[in-house]
Coordinates of C-alpha atoms and ligand atoms in Angstrom, one line a residue:
M72 CA -14.6 -101.0 -102.4
A73 CA -13.8 -102.1 -106.0
I74 CA -12.4 -99.3 -108.1
E75 CA -15.2 -99.7 -110.7
Q76 CA -17.9 -99.2 -108.0
S77 CA -16.4 -95.9 -107.0
Y78 CA -16.0 -94.4 -110.5
Y79 CA -18.1 -91.3 -111.0
P80 CA -17.5 -89.7 -114.5
G81 CA -16.4 -86.1 -114.2
L82 CA -16.2 -86.8 -110.4
D83 CA -19.9 -85.9 -110.3
G84 CA -21.0 -85.7 -106.7
V85 CA -17.6 -86.7 -105.3
I86 CA -16.3 -85.0 -102.2
A87 CA -12.7 -83.9 -103.1
A88 CA -11.7 -81.8 -100.1
E89 CA -12.5 -80.6 -96.7
T90 CA -12.9 -76.8 -96.6
D91 CA -14.2 -74.1 -94.3
L92 CA -14.2 -71.6 -97.2
S93 CA -17.5 -72.3 -99.1
F94 CA -20.3 -74.7 -99.7
L95 CA -23.2 -74.9 -102.2
D96 CA -26.0 -75.8 -99.9
T97 CA -28.6 -76.9 -102.4
E98 CA -31.1 -78.0 -99.8
Q99 CA -31.3 -74.5 -98.1
G100 CA -30.6 -72.7 -101.4
E101 CA -27.5 -70.9 -100.1
I102 CA -24.0 -70.3 -101.4
V103 CA -22.2 -70.4 -98.0
I104 CA -19.0 -68.3 -98.0
H105 CA -17.3 -68.9 -94.7
G106 CA -20.6 -68.9 -92.9
Y107 CA -22.5 -66.1 -94.9
D108 CA -24.8 -66.4 -97.8
L109 CA -23.1 -65.0 -100.9
I110 CA -26.4 -63.6 -102.3
E111 CA -27.0 -61.7 -99.0
L112 CA -23.4 -60.5 -99.0
S113 CA -23.7 -59.3 -102.6
K114 CA -26.6 -57.0 -101.5
S115 CA -24.9 -55.6 -98.4
H116 CA -21.1 -55.9 -98.8
G117 CA -18.5 -55.0 -101.3
Y118 CA -15.7 -57.1 -102.9
L119 CA -13.0 -56.0 -100.4
D120 CA -15.2 -57.3 -97.6
I121 CA -15.3 -60.7 -99.3
V122 CA -11.5 -60.5 -99.7
H123 CA -11.2 -59.9 -95.9
L124 CA -13.7 -62.7 -95.1
L125 CA -11.8 -65.3 -97.2
L126 CA -8.3 -64.3 -96.4
Q127 CA -8.7 -63.3 -92.7
G128 CA -11.8 -65.3 -91.8
T129 CA -14.0 -62.3 -90.7
L130 CA -15.9 -59.5 -92.3
P131 CA -13.8 -56.3 -91.8
T132 CA -14.4 -53.5 -89.4
S133 CA -14.4 -50.1 -91.2
T134 CA -10.8 -49.5 -90.1
E135 CA -9.8 -53.0 -91.5
R136 CA -11.6 -52.2 -94.7
T137 CA -9.7 -48.9 -95.1
D138 CA -6.4 -50.6 -94.3
L139 CA -7.1 -53.4 -96.8
A140 CA -7.9 -50.8 -99.6
K141 CA -4.6 -49.1 -98.8
R142 CA -2.7 -52.3 -98.6
L143 CA -4.0 -53.2 -102.1
S144 CA -3.6 -49.8 -103.7
D145 CA 0.0 -49.6 -102.5
S146 CA 0.8 -52.6 -104.6
Y147 CA -1.2 -51.9 -107.8
D148 CA 2.0 -51.4 -109.9
V149 CA 3.4 -54.4 -111.7
P150 CA 7.0 -55.2 -112.8
E151 CA 7.5 -53.3 -116.1
V152 CA 8.8 -56.5 -117.7
I153 CA 5.2 -57.9 -117.7
L154 CA 4.1 -55.0 -119.9
D155 CA 7.2 -55.6 -122.1
V156 CA 6.3 -59.3 -122.5
F157 CA 2.8 -58.3 -123.5
K158 CA 4.3 -56.1 -126.2
L159 CA 6.2 -59.1 -127.6
L160 CA 3.0 -61.2 -127.9
P161 CA 1.1 -61.5 -131.2
A162 CA -1.9 -59.2 -131.3
S163 CA -4.1 -62.3 -131.7
T164 CA -3.2 -63.5 -128.2
H165 CA -6.3 -64.0 -126.0
P166 CA -6.1 -61.8 -122.9
M167 CA -6.6 -65.0 -120.8
D168 CA -3.4 -66.4 -122.2
A169 CA -1.6 -63.1 -121.6
L170 CA -2.9 -63.2 -118.0
R171 CA -1.6 -66.7 -117.6
T172 CA 1.8 -65.5 -118.9
G173 CA 1.7 -62.4 -116.6
I174 CA 1.1 -64.6 -113.5
S175 CA 4.0 -66.8 -114.5
V176 CA 6.3 -63.7 -114.8
L177 CA 5.1 -62.6 -111.3
A178 CA 6.5 -65.8 -109.9
S179 CA 10.0 -64.8 -111.0
Y180 CA 9.7 -61.7 -108.8
D181 CA 8.8 -63.6 -105.6
H182 CA 12.0 -63.9 -103.7
D183 CA 10.5 -66.3 -101.2
L184 CA 9.0 -68.7 -103.7
L185 CA 9.7 -71.9 -101.8
N186 CA 8.0 -70.7 -98.6
R187 CA 4.5 -72.2 -98.1
D188 CA 3.9 -70.6 -94.7
P189 CA 0.2 -69.5 -94.5
E190 CA 1.2 -65.9 -93.8
V191 CA 3.5 -65.8 -96.7
N192 CA 0.9 -67.4 -99.0
R193 CA -1.7 -64.9 -97.7
E194 CA 0.6 -62.0 -98.6
R195 CA 1.0 -63.5 -102.1
G196 CA -2.8 -63.6 -102.3
Y197 CA -3.0 -59.9 -101.5
Q198 CA -0.2 -59.1 -104.0
L199 CA -2.0 -61.0 -106.7
L200 CA -5.3 -59.2 -105.9
A201 CA -3.6 -55.9 -106.1
K202 CA -1.7 -56.5 -109.4
L203 CA -4.2 -58.6 -111.4
P204 CA -6.5 -55.6 -112.4
T205 CA -3.4 -53.8 -113.7
I206 CA -2.3 -56.9 -115.6
V207 CA -5.8 -57.7 -116.9
A208 CA -6.6 -54.2 -118.1
N209 CA -3.2 -53.7 -119.7
S210 CA -3.0 -57.1 -121.3
Y211 CA -5.9 -56.0 -123.5
R212 CA -4.6 -52.5 -124.0
V213 CA -1.1 -53.5 -125.0
L214 CA -2.4 -56.3 -127.4
E215 CA -4.7 -53.7 -129.0
G216 CA -1.7 -51.3 -129.4
K217 CA -3.1 -48.8 -126.9
D218 CA -1.2 -46.9 -124.3
V219 CA -0.6 -48.6 -120.9
M220 CA -3.1 -47.3 -118.3
R221 CA -1.6 -46.6 -114.9
P222 CA -3.8 -47.2 -111.8
K223 CA -5.5 -44.3 -110.1
E224 CA -5.0 -44.8 -106.3
S225 CA -7.7 -42.2 -105.5
L226 CA -10.4 -44.5 -106.8
S227 CA -11.9 -47.6 -105.0
Y228 CA -10.5 -51.0 -106.0
S229 CA -13.4 -51.7 -108.4
A230 CA -13.7 -48.2 -109.8
N231 CA -9.9 -48.3 -110.5
F232 CA -10.2 -51.7 -112.2
L233 CA -13.0 -50.5 -114.4
Y234 CA -11.2 -47.2 -115.1
M235 CA -8.1 -49.0 -116.3
I236 CA -10.2 -51.1 -118.6
T237 CA -12.4 -48.5 -120.2
G238 CA -10.2 -45.4 -119.8
K239 CA -12.9 -43.4 -118.0
E240 CA -14.0 -43.1 -114.4
P241 CA -17.2 -45.1 -113.8
T242 CA -20.4 -43.6 -112.6
E243 CA -21.6 -44.6 -109.1
L244 CA -24.0 -47.2 -110.7
E245 CA -21.3 -48.6 -112.9
E246 CA -18.9 -49.0 -110.0
R247 CA -21.5 -50.6 -107.8
V248 CA -22.6 -53.1 -110.4
F249 CA -19.0 -54.0 -111.3
D250 CA -18.1 -54.5 -107.7
Q251 CA -21.2 -56.7 -107.2
S252 CA -20.1 -58.8 -110.2
L253 CA -16.7 -59.3 -108.5
V254 CA -18.5 -60.4 -105.3
L255 CA -20.6 -62.9 -107.2
Y256 CA -17.5 -64.3 -109.0
S257 CA -15.3 -64.4 -105.9
E258 CA -15.7 -67.9 -104.7
H259 CA -17.8 -71.0 -105.5
E260 CA -16.8 -74.1 -103.6
M261 CA -15.1 -76.7 -105.9
P262 CA -15.4 -75.7 -109.6
N263 CA -13.0 -77.2 -112.1
S264 CA -10.5 -74.2 -111.8
T265 CA -10.4 -74.4 -108.0
F266 CA -10.0 -78.2 -108.1
T267 CA -7.2 -77.7 -110.6
A268 CA -5.5 -75.2 -108.3
R269 CA -5.8 -77.5 -105.3
V270 CA -4.5 -80.5 -107.3
I271 CA -1.4 -78.4 -108.3
A272 CA -0.9 -77.1 -104.8
S273 CA -1.1 -80.6 -103.4
T274 CA 2.3 -81.4 -104.9
L275 CA 3.6 -78.5 -102.8
S276 CA 4.0 -76.5 -106.0
D277 CA 3.6 -72.7 -105.5
M278 CA 0.6 -70.4 -105.7
Y279 CA 1.6 -69.0 -109.1
G280 CA 1.6 -72.4 -110.6
A281 CA -1.7 -73.3 -109.0
L282 CA -3.2 -70.0 -110.4
T283 CA -1.8 -70.4 -113.9
G284 CA -3.4 -73.9 -114.0
A285 CA -6.7 -72.3 -112.8
V286 CA -6.5 -69.7 -115.6
A287 CA -6.2 -72.5 -118.2
S288 CA -9.1 -74.3 -116.6
L289 CA -11.3 -71.2 -116.4
K290 CA -10.7 -70.3 -120.0
G291 CA -12.7 -73.3 -121.3
H292 CA -16.2 -72.6 -122.6
L293 CA -17.7 -75.1 -120.2
H294 CA -16.4 -73.0 -117.4
G295 CA -15.5 -69.3 -117.2
G296 CA -15.1 -68.9 -120.9
A297 CA -18.9 -69.2 -121.2
N298 CA -19.3 -65.5 -120.4
E299 CA -17.5 -64.4 -123.5
A300 CA -19.3 -67.1 -125.6
V301 CA -22.7 -65.8 -124.3
M302 CA -21.9 -62.3 -125.5
Y303 CA -20.8 -63.4 -129.0
M304 CA -24.1 -65.4 -129.2
L305 CA -26.1 -62.3 -128.2
L306 CA -24.3 -60.2 -130.8
D307 CA -25.4 -62.7 -133.5
A308 CA -29.0 -61.5 -133.0
N309 CA -30.6 -58.1 -133.0
T310 CA -34.0 -58.7 -131.4
P311 CA -35.6 -61.1 -128.9
E312 CA -37.3 -62.9 -131.8
E313 CA -34.0 -63.3 -133.7
F314 CA -32.3 -64.6 -130.5
E315 CA -35.0 -67.2 -129.9
T316 CA -34.6 -68.4 -133.5
L317 CA -30.8 -68.6 -133.1
L318 CA -31.2 -70.6 -129.8
A319 CA -33.8 -72.9 -131.3
N320 CA -31.5 -73.6 -134.2
K321 CA -28.6 -74.4 -131.8
L322 CA -30.9 -76.8 -129.9
K323 CA -32.0 -78.5 -133.2
Q324 CA -28.3 -79.0 -134.0
K325 CA -27.8 -80.5 -130.4
E326 CA -25.4 -77.7 -129.5
K327 CA -24.9 -76.7 -125.9
I328 CA -26.2 -73.3 -125.1
M329 CA -23.6 -71.2 -123.4
G330 CA -24.7 -69.6 -120.1
F331 CA -27.2 -72.4 -119.3
G332 CA -26.9 -75.4 -117.0
H333 CA -24.6 -76.0 -114.1
R334 CA -23.2 -79.2 -112.5
V335 CA -24.7 -78.3 -109.1
Y336 CA -27.8 -76.2 -110.0
M337 CA -28.7 -78.1 -113.2
K338 CA -32.5 -77.8 -112.8
K339 CA -32.6 -74.4 -111.1
M340 CA -31.4 -70.9 -111.8
D341 CA -28.0 -70.1 -110.4
P342 CA -28.9 -67.6 -107.7
R343 CA -26.0 -65.4 -108.7
A344 CA -27.6 -65.0 -112.2
Q345 CA -30.7 -63.4 -110.7
I346 CA -28.6 -60.7 -109.1
M347 CA -26.8 -59.9 -112.4
K348 CA -30.2 -60.0 -114.2
E349 CA -31.4 -57.3 -111.8
A350 CA -28.2 -55.3 -112.4
L351 CA -28.8 -55.6 -116.1
A352 CA -32.3 -54.1 -115.6
E353 CA -30.8 -51.2 -113.7
L354 CA -28.2 -50.5 -116.3
S355 CA -30.9 -50.8 -119.0
V356 CA -33.0 -48.1 -117.3
A357 CA -29.9 -45.8 -116.9
A358 CA -29.0 -46.3 -120.6
G359 CA -32.6 -46.0 -121.8
D360 CA -32.0 -49.2 -123.7
D361 CA -33.4 -52.6 -122.6
R362 CA -32.8 -54.5 -125.9
L363 CA -30.2 -56.9 -124.4
L364 CA -32.3 -57.5 -121.3
R365 CA -35.3 -58.4 -123.5
M366 CA -33.2 -60.7 -125.6
C367 CA -31.8 -62.4 -122.5
E368 CA -35.3 -62.8 -121.0
A369 CA -36.6 -64.3 -124.3
G370 CA -33.7 -66.7 -124.3
E371 CA -34.2 -67.7 -120.7
A372 CA -37.9 -68.4 -121.3
L373 CA -37.2 -70.5 -124.4
I374 CA -34.5 -72.7 -122.9
A375 CA -36.6 -73.3 -119.8
K376 CA -39.5 -74.4 -122.0
E377 CA -37.5 -76.5 -124.4
K378 CA -34.8 -78.0 -122.2
G379 CA -35.8 -77.3 -118.5
L380 CA -32.5 -75.5 -118.1
Y381 CA -31.8 -72.2 -116.4
P382 CA -29.2 -69.4 -116.6
N383 CA -25.9 -69.6 -114.7
L384 CA -24.0 -66.5 -113.6
D385 CA -22.2 -66.1 -117.0
Y386 CA -25.5 -65.7 -118.9
Y387 CA -26.3 -62.4 -117.2
A388 CA -22.8 -61.2 -116.3
A389 CA -22.0 -61.1 -120.1
P390 CA -24.6 -58.4 -121.0
V391 CA -23.8 -56.5 -117.8
Y392 CA -20.1 -56.3 -118.8
W393 CA -21.2 -55.2 -122.3
M394 CA -23.3 -52.4 -120.9
L395 CA -20.3 -51.4 -118.7
G396 CA -18.3 -50.9 -121.9
I397 CA -15.9 -53.8 -121.2
P398 CA -14.2 -55.5 -124.2
I399 CA -15.5 -59.1 -124.6
G400 CA -11.9 -60.6 -124.4
L401 CA -11.7 -59.3 -120.8
Y402 CA -14.8 -61.0 -119.4
T403 CA -13.1 -64.2 -118.4
P404 CA -9.9 -62.5 -117.2
I405 CA -12.2 -60.4 -114.9
F406 CA -13.8 -63.6 -113.6
L407 CA -10.3 -65.0 -112.9
S408 CA -9.2 -61.8 -111.2
S409 CA -12.2 -61.8 -108.9
R410 CA -11.8 -65.6 -108.2
T411 CA -8.2 -65.0 -107.3
V412 CA -9.3 -64.4 -103.7
G413 CA -11.1 -67.8 -103.6
L414 CA -8.2 -69.6 -105.4
S415 CA -5.6 -68.1 -103.0
A416 CA -7.6 -69.1 -100.0
H417 CA -7.9 -72.7 -101.3
V418 CA -4.2 -72.9 -102.0
I419 CA -3.5 -71.7 -98.5
E420 CA -5.9 -74.2 -97.1
Q421 CA -4.4 -77.0 -99.2
H422 CA -0.9 -76.2 -98.2
E423 CA -1.9 -76.0 -94.5
N424 CA -3.5 -79.5 -94.5
N425 CA -2.0 -81.2 -97.5
K426 CA -2.7 -84.6 -99.0
L427 CA -1.4 -85.3 -102.5
F428 CA -4.3 -85.7 -105.0
R429 CA -3.6 -89.0 -106.8
P430 CA -6.8 -90.8 -107.9
R431 CA -7.0 -94.2 -109.7
V432 CA -8.5 -95.2 -113.0
K433 CA -11.0 -97.7 -114.4
Y434 CA -8.8 -99.4 -116.9
T435 CA -10.5 -100.2 -120.3
G436 CA -7.4 -101.1 -122.3
P437 CA -6.1 -104.6 -123.3
R438 CA -3.9 -106.9 -121.2
H439 CA -1.3 -109.0 -123.1
T440 CA 1.1 -111.7 -122.1
I441 CA 4.6 -111.3 -123.6
K442 CA 5.6 -114.7 -125.2
Ligands
ACO1090 C1 -19.6 -69.7 -113.8 C2 -19.5 -71.0 -114.5 O1 -18.5 -71.5 -114.9 S1 -21.0 -71.8 -114.8 C3 -20.8 -72.9 -116.2 C4 -20.6 -72.1 -117.5 N1 -20.7 -73.0 -118.6 C5 -21.7 -72.9 -119.5 O2 -22.6 -72.1 -119.5 C6 -21.6 -73.9 -120.6 C7 -22.9 -74.6 -121.0 N2 -23.3 -75.5 -119.9 C8 -22.8 -76.8 -119.9 O3 -22.1 -77.2 -120.8 C9 -23.2 -77.7 -118.8 O4 -24.4 -77.3 -118.2 C10 -22.1 -77.7 -117.7 C11 -20.7 -78.0 -118.3 C12 -22.0 -76.3 -117.0 C13 -22.4 -78.7 -116.6 O5 -22.2 -79.9 -117.2 P1 -22.4 -81.4 -116.6 O6 -22.8 -81.3 -115.1 O7 -21.3 -82.2 -116.9 O8 -23.7 -81.9 -117.3 P2 -23.8 -82.4 -118.8 O9 -23.1 -81.5 -119.7 O10 -23.6 -83.8 -118.9 O11 -25.4 -82.1 -119.1 C14 -26.4 -82.9 -118.6 C15 -27.5 -82.9 -119.7 O12 -28.0 -81.6 -119.8 C16 -27.7 -81.1 -121.1 N3 -27.2 -79.7 -121.0 C17 -26.5 -79.2 -120.0 N4 -26.2 -78.0 -120.2 C18 -26.7 -77.7 -121.4 C19 -26.7 -76.5 -122.2 N5 -26.1 -75.4 -121.8 N6 -27.3 -76.5 -123.4 C20 -27.9 -77.6 -123.8 N7 -28.0 -78.8 -123.1 C21 -27.4 -78.8 -121.9 C22 -26.6 -82.0 -121.7 O13 -26.7 -82.0 -123.1 C23 -27.0 -83.3 -121.1 O14 -28.1 -83.9 -121.8 P3 -28.2 -85.5 -122.0 O15 -28.2 -86.1 -120.6 O16 -29.4 -85.6 -122.8 O17 -26.9 -85.8 -122.7
OAA1091 O1 -19.2 -74.0 -109.7 C1 -18.9 -74.3 -110.9 O2 -18.7 -75.5 -111.3 C2 -18.7 -73.2 -111.9 C3 -19.1 -71.9 -111.3 O3 -20.3 -71.6 -111.3 C4 -18.1 -71.0 -110.8 O4 -16.9 -71.3 -110.8 O5 -18.5 -69.9 -110.3

């Protein structure tokens, strides 16, 4: 086939890899995660179950779940040097950049860095999952000049993550909603960040390199960075009416509205967004304050009417994180932290059945003859 004929801008619709990890089945309306629908999983299983599913291939038994929780909590602590590096960074550093730096530092502490064996890679995945909450929470704390927060091993994985961020133990509702957000963010087939990680891994580079690349990819506003952008947009208005006016003005100026649209679900609501919308409603009832929910609903209706576009996960995850008391700068690092399970599983899969990614171009430059 001629190269021009097989050019799809943005690789739209192109199959880039074979995987048994996940698949967006748009015909059946399912986000398939190693055989199970993510939406169903998010209603019945916690984040650690998804970790087991993606790294071991099965949902855990209750003993396996307990063992996994212990395996992770035993490794929550991070090399002190990571916290020292954060102290050296300018306070204006975005936590996503601090996270990228933290993952790079972790690579220096892996004494088997050249080993690509699946079991060794899997252990790296577990180590990253254990340590990223400590890194994410403390990147923000240190940059803000606050004390380092040590993990509390008596809490569940998600409760401890939230505790280290906010400094207080979450309620049962807060813990459940946060855990559910981690489930929803855990894996999503072949987004830009996962593709980035697989491209890097395909040179036989290591998992840390693949993950730092994924952090850079996820930070962008067209991808994971949208959750922070959504929250800043919501804070620019006070009422549903003001939010509608703000969005209408953005549309007039041909601006993209953060939290809307998706490469795969462009003309439908991202099913994960509906789950976070329901979580926002629950948090609103508990707080006796539904202002953010009403603003989001007004925005959703306006963008559907004006553009025929629907919310993606970031649109409703942002106000949920706000109501959980999470600083905005940590929204995308939390997304990355949750996605670490999916990214690790993709790197393992890439290393197990590798083919170097090296596409071609449609050349549009000149051709000259040297006289
Ligand atoms: C969890 C996640 O990472 S989900 C993604 C989070 N990102 C965002 O929320 C950012 C806002 N959304 C977007 O920019 C896009 O919808 C993307 C990047 C997610 C998908 O983009 P693509 O598949 O490349 O589609 P593209 O950007 O070309 O959009 C197609 C059309 O819809 C319009 N469109 C898509 N999303 C939006 C939006 N959020 N606001 C306004 N218009 C939009 C585009 O302007 C374009 O219109 P045109 O054909 O008239 O030029
Ligand atoms: O699938 C995508 O392109 C982006 C996304 O929703 C995700 O990474 O969760």
